[in-house]
PDB file of C-alpha atoms in Angstrom:
ATOM      1  CA  MET A   1     -41.814 -11.706 -12.588  1.00 38.00           C
ATOM      2  CA  GLY A   2     -39.126 -11.420  -9.921  1.00 48.00           C
ATOM      3  CA  GLU A   3     -40.400 -10.176  -6.610  1.00 48.00           C
ATOM      4  CA  LEU A   4     -37.797  -7.521  -6.172  1.00 50.00           C
ATOM      5  CA  TYR A   5     -39.858  -4.981  -4.286  1.00 42.00           C
ATOM      6  CA  SER A   6     -42.410  -7.219  -2.650  1.00 40.00           C
ATOM      7  CA  ASP A   7     -43.178  -6.530   1.008  1.00 37.00           C
ATOM      8  CA  SER A   8     -42.240 -10.066   1.928  1.00 36.00           C
ATOM      9  CA  HIS A   9     -38.649  -9.299   1.096  1.00 42.00           C
ATOM     10  CA  ARG A  10     -35.985  -7.848   3.227  1.00 42.00           C
ATOM     11  CA  GLU A  11     -34.539  -4.554   2.190  1.00 44.00           C
ATOM     12  CA  VAL A  12     -31.461  -4.120   4.325  1.00 42.00           C
ATOM     13  CA  GLY A  13     -30.273  -0.577   4.883  1.00 40.00           C
ATOM     14  CA  SER A  14     -31.672   2.481   3.237  1.00 39.00           C
ATOM     15  CA  ILE A  15     -30.691   3.333  -0.299  1.00 42.00           C
ATOM     16  CA  HIS A  16     -30.942   7.075  -0.678  1.00 45.00           C
ATOM     17  CA  MET A  17     -31.210   8.000  -4.311  1.00 44.00           C
ATOM     18  CA  ALA A  18     -29.955  11.476  -5.099  1.00 54.00           C
ATOM     19  CA  LEU A  19     -30.110  10.962  -8.815  1.00 60.00           C
ATOM     20  CA  THR A  20     -29.902  13.323 -11.717  1.00 76.00           C
ATOM     21  CA  THR A  21     -29.998  12.550 -15.395  1.00 78.00           C
ATOM     22  CA  VAL A  22     -26.640  11.589 -16.882  1.00 82.00           C
ATOM     23  CA  ASP A  23     -26.284  11.214 -20.636  1.00 86.00           C
ATOM     24  CA  HIS A  24     -24.395   7.939 -20.958  1.00 86.00           C
ATOM     25  CA  SER A  25     -23.592   8.632 -24.589  1.00 91.00           C
ATOM     26  CA  ALA A  26     -21.334  11.467 -23.375  1.00 93.00           C
ATOM     27  CA  LEU A  27     -19.547   8.974 -21.127  1.00 92.00           C
ATOM     28  CA  LYS A  28     -19.156   6.516 -24.014  1.00 93.00           C
ATOM     29  CA  VAL A  29     -17.704   9.221 -26.271  1.00 95.00           C
ATOM     30  CA  ASN A  30     -15.310  10.157 -23.459  1.00 95.00           C
ATOM     31  CA  GLN A  31     -14.187   6.528 -23.069  1.00 96.00           C
ATOM     32  CA  THR A  32     -13.786   6.134 -26.829  1.00 96.00           C
ATOM     33  CA  GLY A  33     -11.642   9.271 -26.903  1.00 96.00           C
ATOM     34  CA  ILE A  34      -9.417   7.944 -24.119  1.00 97.00           C
ATOM     35  CA  VAL A  35      -8.929   4.538 -25.784  1.00 97.00           C
ATOM     36  CA  ALA A  36      -8.223   6.049 -29.206  1.00 97.00           C
ATOM     37  CA  THR A  37      -5.789   8.660 -27.892  1.00 97.00           C
ATOM     38  CA  VAL A  38      -3.781   6.199 -25.805  1.00 96.00           C
ATOM     39  CA  LEU A  39      -3.601   3.656 -28.633  1.00 95.00           C
ATOM     40  CA  VAL A  40      -2.433   6.285 -31.121  1.00 96.00           C
ATOM     41  CA  ALA A  41       0.136   7.555 -28.602  1.00 95.00           C
ATOM     42  CA  VAL A  42       1.520   4.163 -27.566  1.00 93.00           C
ATOM     43  CA  LEU A  43       1.453   2.332 -30.887  1.00 91.00           C
ATOM     44  CA  GLY A  44       2.138   5.378 -33.068  1.00 92.00           C
ATOM     45  CA  SER A  45       5.134   6.458 -31.005  1.00 89.00           C
ATOM     46  CA  GLN A  46       7.002   3.439 -32.323  1.00 86.00           C
ATOM     47  CA  TYR A  47       7.075   5.174 -35.715  1.00 88.00           C
ATOM     48  CA  LEU A  48       6.588   8.815 -34.740  1.00 89.00           C
ATOM     49  CA  PRO A  49       8.047   9.414 -31.233  1.00 87.00           C
ATOM     50  CA  ALA A  50       6.401  12.849 -30.937  1.00 90.00           C
ATOM     51  CA  LEU A  51       3.019  11.126 -30.558  1.00 93.00           C
ATOM     52  CA  ILE A  52       3.999  10.177 -27.007  1.00 92.00           C
ATOM     53  CA  TRP A  53       3.176  13.776 -26.059  1.00 94.00           C
ATOM     54  CA  LEU A  54      -0.494  12.842 -26.441  1.00 96.00           C
ATOM     55  CA  ILE A  55      -0.303  11.068 -23.073  1.00 96.00           C
ATOM     56  CA  PRO A  56       0.445  14.145 -20.911  1.00 96.00           C
ATOM     57  CA  LEU A  57      -2.025  16.099 -23.031  1.00 97.00           C
ATOM     58  CA  LEU A  58      -4.701  13.494 -22.323  1.00 97.00           C
ATOM     59  CA  ALA A  59      -3.839  13.621 -18.614  1.00 97.00           C
ATOM     60  CA  ILE A  60      -4.478  17.374 -18.658  1.00 97.00           C
ATOM     61  CA  VAL A  61      -7.734  16.917 -20.599  1.00 96.00           C
ATOM     62  CA  LEU A  62      -9.022  14.346 -18.090  1.00 96.00           C
ATOM     63  CA  LEU A  63      -8.003  16.320 -14.994  1.00 96.00           C
ATOM     64  CA  VAL A  64      -9.458  19.569 -16.334  1.00 96.00           C
ATOM     65  CA  GLY A  65     -12.666  17.723 -17.269  1.00 94.00           C
ATOM     66  CA  THR A  66     -12.909  16.304 -13.759  1.00 93.00           C
ATOM     67  CA  PHE A  67     -12.746  19.629 -11.965  1.00 91.00           C
ATOM     68  CA  ALA A  68     -14.434  21.731 -14.665  1.00 90.00           C
ATOM     69  CA  PRO A  69     -16.822  19.438 -16.582  1.00 85.00           C
ATOM     70  CA  GLN A  70     -17.748  22.293 -18.946  1.00 87.00           C
ATOM     71  CA  TYR A  71     -14.206  22.022 -20.344  1.00 90.00           C
ATOM     72  CA  ALA A  72     -14.163  18.217 -20.694  1.00 92.00           C
ATOM     73  CA  LEU A  73     -12.907  17.925 -24.274  1.00 94.00           C
ATOM     74  CA  PHE A  74     -14.521  14.660 -25.380  1.00 94.00           C
ATOM     75  CA  LYS A  75     -17.816  15.380 -23.619  1.00 92.00           C
ATOM     76  CA  GLN A  76     -17.934  18.813 -25.245  1.00 92.00           C
ATOM     77  CA  LEU A  77     -17.203  17.168 -28.595  1.00 94.00           C
ATOM     78  CA  TYR A  78     -20.293  15.067 -27.963  1.00 94.00           C
ATOM     79  CA  PHE A  79     -22.523  17.913 -26.728  1.00 93.00           C
ATOM     80  CA  GLN A  80     -21.389  20.504 -29.296  1.00 92.00           C
ATOM     81  CA  VAL A  81     -20.828  18.380 -32.404  1.00 94.00           C
ATOM     82  CA  LEU A  82     -21.858  14.726 -32.303  1.00 94.00           C
ATOM     83  CA  LYS A  83     -25.226  15.086 -30.559  1.00 92.00           C
ATOM     84  CA  PRO A  84     -26.551  18.168 -32.422  1.00 92.00           C
ATOM     85  CA  ARG A  85     -25.644  16.626 -35.785  1.00 92.00           C
ATOM     86  CA  GLY A  86     -27.221  13.312 -34.901  1.00 90.00           C
ATOM     87  CA  PHE A  87     -24.010  11.260 -35.152  1.00 92.00           C
ATOM     88  CA  VAL A  88     -24.549   9.868 -31.641  1.00 91.00           C
ATOM     89  CA  LYS A  89     -27.970   9.479 -30.053  1.00 91.00           C
ATOM     90  CA  PRO A  90     -28.413  10.634 -26.448  1.00 89.00           C
ATOM     91  CA  ARG A  91     -28.975   7.988 -23.774  1.00 85.00           C
ATOM     92  CA  PRO A  92     -30.184   9.712 -20.609  1.00 82.00           C
ATOM     93  CA  VAL A  93     -30.057   7.505 -17.509  1.00 77.00           C
ATOM     94  CA  GLN A  94     -31.081   8.299 -13.935  1.00 72.00           C
ATOM     95  CA  ASP A  95     -27.666   8.277 -12.354  1.00 75.00           C
ATOM     96  CA  ARG A  96     -25.150  10.169 -10.269  1.00 79.00           C
ATOM     97  CA  PRO A  97     -22.283  11.885 -12.080  1.00 84.00           C
ATOM     98  CA  GLU A  98     -19.856  11.752  -9.124  1.00 86.00           C
ATOM     99  CA  PRO A  99     -18.601   8.151  -9.569  1.00 86.00           C
ATOM    100  CA  HIS A 100     -17.974   8.791 -13.287  1.00 89.00           C
ATOM    101  CA  ASN A 101     -16.132  12.039 -12.572  1.00 91.00           C
ATOM    102  CA  PHE A 102     -14.109  10.256  -9.915  1.00 93.00           C
ATOM    103  CA  ALA A 103     -13.199   7.526 -12.423  1.00 93.00           C
ATOM    104  CA  GLN A 104     -12.153  10.137 -14.970  1.00 95.00           C
ATOM    105  CA  GLY A 105     -10.007  11.900 -12.393  1.00 96.00           C
ATOM    106  CA  LEU A 106      -8.391   8.612 -11.478  1.00 96.00           C
ATOM    107  CA  GLY A 107      -7.566   8.060 -15.156  1.00 96.00           C
ATOM    108  CA  GLY A 108      -6.038  11.534 -15.252  1.00 97.00           C
ATOM    109  CA  ILE A 109      -3.892  10.786 -12.201  1.00 97.00           C
ATOM    110  CA  PHE A 110      -2.671   7.500 -13.715  1.00 97.00           C
ATOM    111  CA  LEU A 111      -1.785   9.276 -16.956  1.00 97.00           C
ATOM    112  CA  THR A 112       0.053  11.979 -14.997  1.00 97.00           C
ATOM    113  CA  ILE A 113       2.136   9.297 -13.268  1.00 96.00           C
ATOM    114  CA  SER A 114       2.651   7.671 -16.671  1.00 96.00           C
ATOM    115  CA  SER A 115       3.861  11.017 -18.047  1.00 95.00           C
ATOM    116  CA  LEU A 116       6.314  11.395 -15.163  1.00 94.00           C
ATOM    117  CA  PHE A 117       7.797   8.000 -16.005  1.00 93.00           C
ATOM    118  CA  LEU A 118       7.913   8.863 -19.703  1.00 91.00           C
ATOM    119  CA  PHE A 119       9.342  12.359 -19.447  1.00 89.00           C
ATOM    120  CA  GLY A 120      10.984  12.414 -16.023  1.00 81.00           C
ATOM    121  CA  PRO A 121      14.334  11.034 -17.257  1.00 75.00           C
ATOM    122  CA  LEU A 122      14.211  13.386 -20.257  1.00 73.00           C
ATOM    123  CA  LEU A 123      13.737  16.367 -17.981  1.00 74.00           C
ATOM    124  CA  ALA A 124      16.674  15.152 -15.908  1.00 69.00           C
ATOM    125  CA  GLY A 125      18.834  15.110 -19.046  1.00 67.00           C
ATOM    126  CA  ASP A 126      18.860  11.318 -19.522  1.00 64.00           C
ATOM    127  CA  PHE A 127      17.922  10.601 -23.146  1.00 58.00           C
ATOM    128  CA  ARG A 128      18.536   6.828 -23.077  1.00 67.00           C
ATOM    129  CA  PRO A 129      15.422   4.627 -23.218  1.00 67.00           C
ATOM    130  CA  GLY A 130      15.067   2.910 -19.850  1.00 76.00           C
ATOM    131  CA  PRO A 131      12.567   0.901 -17.827  1.00 82.00           C
ATOM    132  CA  GLY A 132      10.673   4.127 -17.053  1.00 85.00           C
ATOM    133  CA  LEU A 133       9.548   4.210 -20.669  1.00 88.00           C
ATOM    134  CA  VAL A 134       8.024   0.722 -20.405  1.00 91.00           C
ATOM    135  CA  ILE A 135       6.349   1.539 -17.056  1.00 93.00           C
ATOM    136  CA  GLY A 136       4.977   4.808 -18.440  1.00 94.00           C
ATOM    137  CA  LEU A 137       3.577   3.139 -21.544  1.00 94.00           C
ATOM    138  CA  ALA A 138       2.136   0.256 -19.497  1.00 95.00           C
ATOM    139  CA  LEU A 139       0.339   2.651 -17.136  1.00 96.00           C
ATOM    140  CA  ALA A 140      -1.155   4.501 -20.097  1.00 96.00           C
ATOM    141  CA  LEU A 141      -2.268   1.195 -21.660  1.00 96.00           C
ATOM    142  CA  ILE A 142      -3.910   0.135 -18.375  1.00 96.00           C
ATOM    143  CA  VAL A 143      -5.981   3.331 -18.472  1.00 97.00           C
ATOM    144  CA  ALA A 144      -6.982   2.486 -22.051  1.00 96.00           C
ATOM    145  CA  VAL A 145      -7.855  -1.123 -21.114  1.00 95.00           C
ATOM    146  CA  LEU A 146     -10.068   0.065 -18.238  1.00 94.00           C
ATOM    147  CA  ALA A 147     -11.761   2.661 -20.446  1.00 95.00           C
ATOM    148  CA  PHE A 148     -12.398  -0.066 -23.028  1.00 94.00           C
ATOM    149  CA  VAL A 149     -13.827  -2.432 -20.400  1.00 90.00           C
ATOM    150  CA  ASN A 150     -16.178   0.357 -19.301  1.00 88.00           C
ATOM    151  CA  LEU A 151     -17.109   1.125 -22.897  1.00 89.00           C
ATOM    152  CA  ALA A 152     -17.710  -2.477 -23.936  1.00 86.00           C
ATOM    153  CA  PHE A 153     -18.981  -4.163 -20.765  1.00 79.00           C
ATOM    154  CA  GLY A 154     -20.195  -1.301 -18.569  1.00 77.00           C
ATOM    155  CA  TYR A 155     -17.752  -2.186 -15.794  1.00 80.00           C
ATOM    156  CA  CYS A 156     -16.302   0.986 -14.292  1.00 85.00           C
ATOM    157  CA  LEU A 157     -13.350   0.268 -11.999  1.00 87.00           C
ATOM    158  CA  GLY A 158     -13.090   3.897 -10.908  1.00 90.00           C
ATOM    159  CA  CYS A 159     -16.782   3.809  -9.921  1.00 85.00           C
ATOM    160  CA  GLN A 160     -16.105   0.640  -7.896  1.00 81.00           C
ATOM    161  CA  ILE A 161     -13.212   2.347  -6.105  1.00 88.00           C
ATOM    162  CA  TYR A 162     -15.607   5.230  -5.400  1.00 87.00           C
ATOM    163  CA  PHE A 163     -18.056   2.687  -3.967  1.00 79.00           C
ATOM    164  CA  GLN A 164     -15.360   1.122  -1.775  1.00 79.00           C
ATOM    165  CA  LEU A 165     -14.244   4.525  -0.490  1.00 85.00           C
ATOM    166  CA  SER A 166     -17.895   5.418   0.225  1.00 80.00           C
ATOM    167  CA  LYS A 167     -18.280   2.137   2.079  1.00 73.00           C
ATOM    168  CA  ARG A 168     -15.329   3.021   4.282  1.00 77.00           C
ATOM    169  CA  GLY A 169     -16.505   6.579   4.802  1.00 80.00           C
ATOM    170  CA  VAL A 170     -13.528   8.117   2.979  1.00 83.00           C
ATOM    171  CA  ILE A 171     -15.902   9.726   0.464  1.00 79.00           C
ATOM    172  CA  ARG A 172     -19.335  10.916   1.504  1.00 70.00           C
ATOM    173  CA  ALA A 173     -21.862   9.591  -0.967  1.00 60.00           C
ATOM    174  CA  SER A 174     -24.449  12.286  -0.346  1.00 51.00           C
TER     175      SER A 174
ATOM    176  CA  MET B   1      11.875  -5.994 -28.352  1.00 67.00           C
ATOM    177  CA  SER B   2      10.631  -2.418 -28.371  1.00 83.00           C
ATOM    178  CA  ALA B   3       9.382  -0.564 -25.284  1.00 85.00           C
ATOM    179  CA  GLN B   4       5.861  -0.633 -26.741  1.00 86.00           C
ATOM    180  CA  LEU B   5       5.870  -4.423 -26.976  1.00 89.00           C
ATOM    181  CA  TRP B   6       7.249  -4.745 -23.446  1.00 90.00           C
ATOM    182  CA  ALA B   7       4.477  -2.457 -22.236  1.00 91.00           C
ATOM    183  CA  VAL B   8       1.856  -4.651 -23.921  1.00 91.00           C
ATOM    184  CA  VAL B   9       3.375  -7.735 -22.243  1.00 92.00           C
ATOM    185  CA  VAL B  10       3.337  -6.013 -18.825  1.00 92.00           C
ATOM    186  CA  VAL B  11      -0.328  -5.010 -19.258  1.00 92.00           C
ATOM    187  CA  GLY B  12      -1.190  -8.551 -20.346  1.00 93.00           C
ATOM    188  CA  ILE B  13       0.350  -9.918 -17.137  1.00 94.00           C
ATOM    189  CA  VAL B  14      -1.558  -7.360 -15.047  1.00 92.00           C
ATOM    190  CA  VAL B  15      -4.864  -8.292 -16.723  1.00 90.00           C
ATOM    191  CA  LEU B  16      -4.168 -12.010 -16.206  1.00 92.00           C
ATOM    192  CA  ALA B  17      -3.321 -11.426 -12.523  1.00 93.00           C
ATOM    193  CA  ALA B  18      -6.562  -9.453 -12.082  1.00 87.00           C
ATOM    194  CA  ALA B  19      -8.566 -12.295 -13.645  1.00 85.00           C
ATOM    195  CA  CYS B  20      -6.919 -14.832 -11.299  1.00 88.00           C
ATOM    196  CA  LEU B  21      -7.658 -12.609  -8.277  1.00 86.00           C
ATOM    197  CA  GLU B  22     -11.286 -12.350  -9.378  1.00 78.00           C
ATOM    198  CA  ALA B  23     -11.569 -16.136  -9.636  1.00 78.00           C
ATOM    199  CA  PHE B  24      -9.941 -16.566  -6.206  1.00 81.00           C
ATOM    200  CA  ARG B  25     -12.317 -14.083  -4.555  1.00 76.00           C
ATOM    201  CA  ALA B  26     -15.352 -15.767  -6.080  1.00 72.00           C
ATOM    202  CA  ARG B  27     -14.171 -19.193  -4.940  1.00 73.00           C
ATOM    203  CA  ARG B  28     -13.573 -17.941  -1.390  1.00 73.00           C
ATOM    204  CA  ALA B  29     -16.983 -16.277  -1.178  1.00 69.00           C
ATOM    205  CA  ARG B  30     -19.043 -19.354  -1.960  1.00 65.00           C
ATOM    206  CA  SER B  31     -20.452 -21.527   0.804  1.00 56.00           C
ATOM    207  CA  ARG B  32     -20.685 -18.543   3.138  1.00 63.00           C
ATOM    208  CA  THR B  33     -23.866 -18.427   5.189  1.00 58.00           C
ATOM    209  CA  VAL B  34     -26.132 -15.468   5.528  1.00 57.00           C
ATOM    210  CA  GLY B  35     -26.447 -15.913   9.285  1.00 56.00           C
ATOM    211  CA  ALA B  36     -29.185 -15.075  11.735  1.00 46.00           C
ATOM    212  CA  ALA B  37     -30.240 -11.966   9.822  1.00 50.00           C
ATOM    213  CA  ALA B  38     -31.864 -14.074   7.124  1.00 56.00           C
ATOM    214  CA  ALA B  39     -35.615 -14.351   6.988  1.00 60.00           C
ATOM    215  CA  PRO B  40     -36.831 -17.971   6.788  1.00 63.00           C
ATOM    216  CA  ALA B  41     -37.108 -19.278   3.235  1.00 67.00           C
ATOM    217  CA  SER B  42     -38.803 -22.293   1.729  1.00 77.00           C
ATOM    218  CA  ASP B  43     -37.068 -21.959  -1.625  1.00 85.00           C
ATOM    219  CA  PRO B  44     -33.698 -20.771  -2.904  1.00 91.00           C
ATOM    220  CA  TYR B  45     -33.551 -16.999  -3.072  1.00 92.00           C
ATOM    221  CA  ILE B  46     -31.256 -14.215  -4.199  1.00 93.00           C
ATOM    222  CA  LEU B  47     -29.298 -11.694  -2.175  1.00 92.00           C
ATOM    223  CA  TYR B  48     -28.897  -8.638  -4.357  1.00 94.00           C
ATOM    224  CA  PHE B  49     -26.193  -6.191  -3.281  1.00 93.00           C
ATOM    225  CA  THR B  50     -26.584  -2.708  -4.672  1.00 91.00           C
ATOM    226  CA  GLY B  51     -25.875   0.910  -3.810  1.00 85.00           C
ATOM    227  CA  GLU B  52     -26.877   4.400  -4.791  1.00 77.00           C
ATOM    228  CA  GLY B  53     -23.928   4.965  -7.121  1.00 72.00           C
ATOM    229  CA  CYS B  54     -24.495   1.759  -9.088  1.00 80.00           C
ATOM    230  CA  THR B  55     -25.783   2.536 -12.554  1.00 78.00           C
ATOM    231  CA  VAL B  56     -25.543  -1.001 -13.911  1.00 81.00           C
ATOM    232  CA  CYS B  57     -27.768  -2.112 -11.018  1.00 87.00           C
ATOM    233  CA  ARG B  58     -30.596   0.038 -12.310  1.00 83.00           C
ATOM    234  CA  THR B  59     -30.032  -0.248 -16.032  1.00 81.00           C
ATOM    235  CA  HIS B  60     -29.219  -3.973 -16.244  1.00 83.00           C
ATOM    236  CA  GLN B  61     -29.410  -5.971 -13.006  1.00 90.00           C
ATOM    237  CA  GLU B  62     -32.843  -4.933 -11.744  1.00 91.00           C
ATOM    238  CA  PRO B  63     -34.565  -5.576 -15.106  1.00 90.00           C
ATOM    239  CA  ALA B  64     -32.855  -9.015 -15.145  1.00 91.00           C
ATOM    240  CA  LEU B  65     -34.060  -9.788 -11.608  1.00 93.00           C
ATOM    241  CA  ALA B  66     -37.564  -8.667 -12.540  1.00 92.00           C
ATOM    242  CA  LYS B  67     -37.622 -11.337 -15.264  1.00 91.00           C
ATOM    243  CA  LEU B  68     -37.201 -14.167 -12.748  1.00 90.00           C
ATOM    244  CA  ASP B  69     -40.422 -15.972 -12.065  1.00 81.00           C
ATOM    245  CA  GLY B  70     -41.627 -16.051  -8.445  1.00 85.00           C
ATOM    246  CA  VAL B  71     -38.186 -15.722  -6.916  1.00 90.00           C
ATOM    247  CA  ARG B  72     -37.556 -13.955  -3.640  1.00 92.00           C
ATOM    248  CA  VAL B  73     -34.966 -11.215  -3.986  1.00 93.00           C
ATOM    249  CA  ASP B  74     -33.490  -9.597  -0.886  1.00 91.00           C
ATOM    250  CA  LYS B  75     -32.139  -6.185  -1.775  1.00 93.00           C
ATOM    251  CA  VAL B  76     -29.168  -5.119   0.329  1.00 92.00           C
ATOM    252  CA  ASP B  77     -27.540  -1.702   0.462  1.00 90.00           C
ATOM    253  CA  ALA B  78     -23.892  -2.760   0.411  1.00 86.00           C
ATOM    254  CA  ILE B  79     -22.750   0.489   1.990  1.00 81.00           C
ATOM    255  CA  ALA B  80     -25.296   0.527   4.811  1.00 83.00           C
ATOM    256  CA  ASP B  81     -24.940  -3.200   5.563  1.00 84.00           C
ATOM    257  CA  ARG B  82     -21.186  -3.454   5.376  1.00 81.00           C
ATOM    258  CA  GLU B  83     -21.002  -6.530   7.583  1.00 84.00           C
ATOM    259  CA  LEU B  84     -23.165  -8.611   5.264  1.00 87.00           C
ATOM    260  CA  ALA B  85     -21.375  -7.219   2.188  1.00 86.00           C
ATOM    261  CA  ASP B  86     -17.992  -8.103   3.668  1.00 83.00           C
ATOM    262  CA  ARG B  87     -19.161 -11.616   4.510  1.00 85.00           C
ATOM    263  CA  PHE B  88     -19.613 -12.267   0.790  1.00 84.00           C
ATOM    264  CA  ASN B  89     -16.517 -10.285  -0.215  1.00 81.00           C
ATOM    265  CA  VAL B  90     -18.658  -7.834  -2.141  1.00 84.00           C
ATOM    266  CA  TYR B  91     -16.162  -5.564  -3.828  1.00 79.00           C
ATOM    267  CA  THR B  92     -18.187  -4.653  -6.869  1.00 81.00           C
ATOM    268  CA  LEU B  93     -21.795  -3.726  -7.563  1.00 84.00           C
ATOM    269  CA  PRO B  94     -24.049  -5.315  -8.487  1.00 88.00           C
ATOM    270  CA  THR B  95     -23.324  -8.615  -6.759  1.00 91.00           C
ATOM    271  CA  THR B  96     -25.923 -11.361  -6.672  1.00 93.00           C
ATOM    272  CA  VAL B  97     -25.748 -14.397  -4.405  1.00 92.00           C
ATOM    273  CA  VAL B  98     -27.987 -17.406  -4.976  1.00 91.00           C
ATOM    274  CA  MET B  99     -28.820 -18.742  -1.534  1.00 90.00           C
ATOM    275  CA  SER B 100     -30.194 -22.135  -0.605  1.00 86.00           C
ATOM    276  CA  ALA B 101     -33.353 -22.288   1.490  1.00 84.00           C
ATOM    277  CA  ASP B 102     -31.225 -23.001   4.576  1.00 82.00           C
ATOM    278  CA  GLY B 103     -29.097 -19.878   4.057  1.00 82.00           C
ATOM    279  CA  ARG B 104     -25.972 -21.208   2.311  1.00 83.00           C
ATOM    280  CA  ALA B 105     -24.410 -19.299  -0.577  1.00 86.00           C
ATOM    281  CA  LEU B 106     -24.432 -21.521  -3.654  1.00 86.00           C
ATOM    282  CA  HIS B 107     -23.438 -19.142  -6.415  1.00 86.00           C
ATOM    283  CA  VAL B 108     -21.784 -15.736  -6.193  1.00 87.00           C
ATOM    284  CA  ASN B 109     -21.912 -13.458  -9.224  1.00 86.00           C
ATOM    285  CA  TYR B 110     -19.707 -10.390  -9.094  1.00 83.00           C
ATOM    286  CA  GLY B 111     -20.883  -7.812 -11.588  1.00 83.00           C
ATOM    287  CA  TYR B 112     -23.963  -7.977 -13.783  1.00 84.00           C
ATOM    288  CA  ALA B 113     -25.583 -11.419 -13.960  1.00 88.00           C
ATOM    289  CA  PRO B 114     -28.133 -11.909 -16.770  1.00 88.00           C
ATOM    290  CA  ALA B 115     -31.552 -13.438 -16.055  1.00 91.00           C
ATOM    291  CA  ASN B 116     -30.825 -16.756 -17.819  1.00 91.00           C
ATOM    292  CA  LYS B 117     -27.678 -17.281 -15.732  1.00 91.00           C
ATOM    293  CA  LEU B 118     -29.528 -16.583 -12.476  1.00 93.00           C
ATOM    294  CA  ASP B 119     -32.396 -18.799 -13.592  1.00 92.00           C
ATOM    295  CA  ARG B 120     -29.975 -21.658 -14.300  1.00 91.00           C
ATOM    296  CA  GLN B 121     -28.319 -21.226 -10.900  1.00 91.00           C
ATOM    297  CA  LEU B 122     -31.696 -21.189  -9.140  1.00 92.00           C
ATOM    298  CA  THR B 123     -32.718 -24.354 -10.985  1.00 90.00           C
ATOM    299  CA  GLU B 124     -29.507 -26.037  -9.855  1.00 88.00           C
ATOM    300  CA  ALA B 125     -30.149 -24.809  -6.311  1.00 86.00           C
ATOM    301  CA  ARG B 126     -33.585 -26.454  -6.317  1.00 85.00           C
ATOM    302  CA  THR B 127     -32.216 -29.831  -7.457  1.00 80.00           C
ATOM    303  CA  GLY B 128     -30.619 -30.463  -4.050  1.00 61.00           C
ATOM    304  CA  PRO B 129     -27.248 -31.734  -2.846  1.00 48.00           C
ATOM    305  CA  ALA B 130     -26.182 -33.115  -6.220  1.00 42.00           C
ATOM    306  CA  MET B 131     -25.883 -29.658  -7.625  1.00 42.00           C
ATOM    307  CA  GLU B 132     -22.597 -28.288  -8.730  1.00 44.00           C
ATOM    308  CA  ARG B 133     -21.391 -25.334  -6.772  1.00 47.00           C
ATOM    309  CA  THR B 134     -19.883 -22.541  -8.727  1.00 48.00           C
ATOM    310  CA  ALA B 135     -18.695 -19.043  -8.178  1.00 47.00           C
ATOM    311  CA  THR B 136     -18.416 -16.855 -11.186  1.00 50.00           C
ATOM    312  CA  ALA B 137     -17.446 -13.320 -11.964  1.00 47.00           C
TER     313      ALA B 137
END
């Protein structure tokens, strides 16, 4: 048995736990939704260009879900449909929701920037495909890659950025 | 080549660059010393960097550390003890550092490190100067 909490050990600093219960299945459904939507938008747009509109729509969904979690589309899909019908089992974990919300918001911001690259030239009346299209698609794919890494390996880059900002006092981790 | 393919290539390059940066950080962090703050140790031990917002620490890393047999684990709040965290380039939580008895960092694991990996690193740490030093992510 590892002696993690033995008195003989140093415990540097004080770790204040202000934890609530977070259902990690809701987070997983959210990440799955992000990966699936971006893949359909990026790969599908090669054959059906209108699918590219899914990227700004997803940006809106993520940003709305960050500031008003009760309207988070994929999480509500989980809480209203998947969980009650037993398709996905709940996985409550003692956790703080703030880093996950921060990560979601960051994804929304990246997708907003992606949308500006994708649709900015169009709005300016330039209908020729340019480097902005590649940058926009790449940014959207990066969001999907990070969501997949979180889904598959439990590594949340947005949560780590939250940690770094907390460490520097930019965000108060209360 | 279509814009979609170019985008995939760009993302591939970004992912590769991130992996290289990770390897570089891990390499730089090894062989750091814990300094005067360290309590005396007779055996290799583990510095475990965690924080209140770290879910993986609670769900994965702490159960893995609890599996280790008779190993001293020093738990460090990476936010409260920024100086120590910066010394080992802790940029992600959890981070575990296998320390020699004389306070040298032998292995740095950024992210979750399973019990068998830590156990192997501790075994190497006990075998003395012939051990191979590694830093992994």
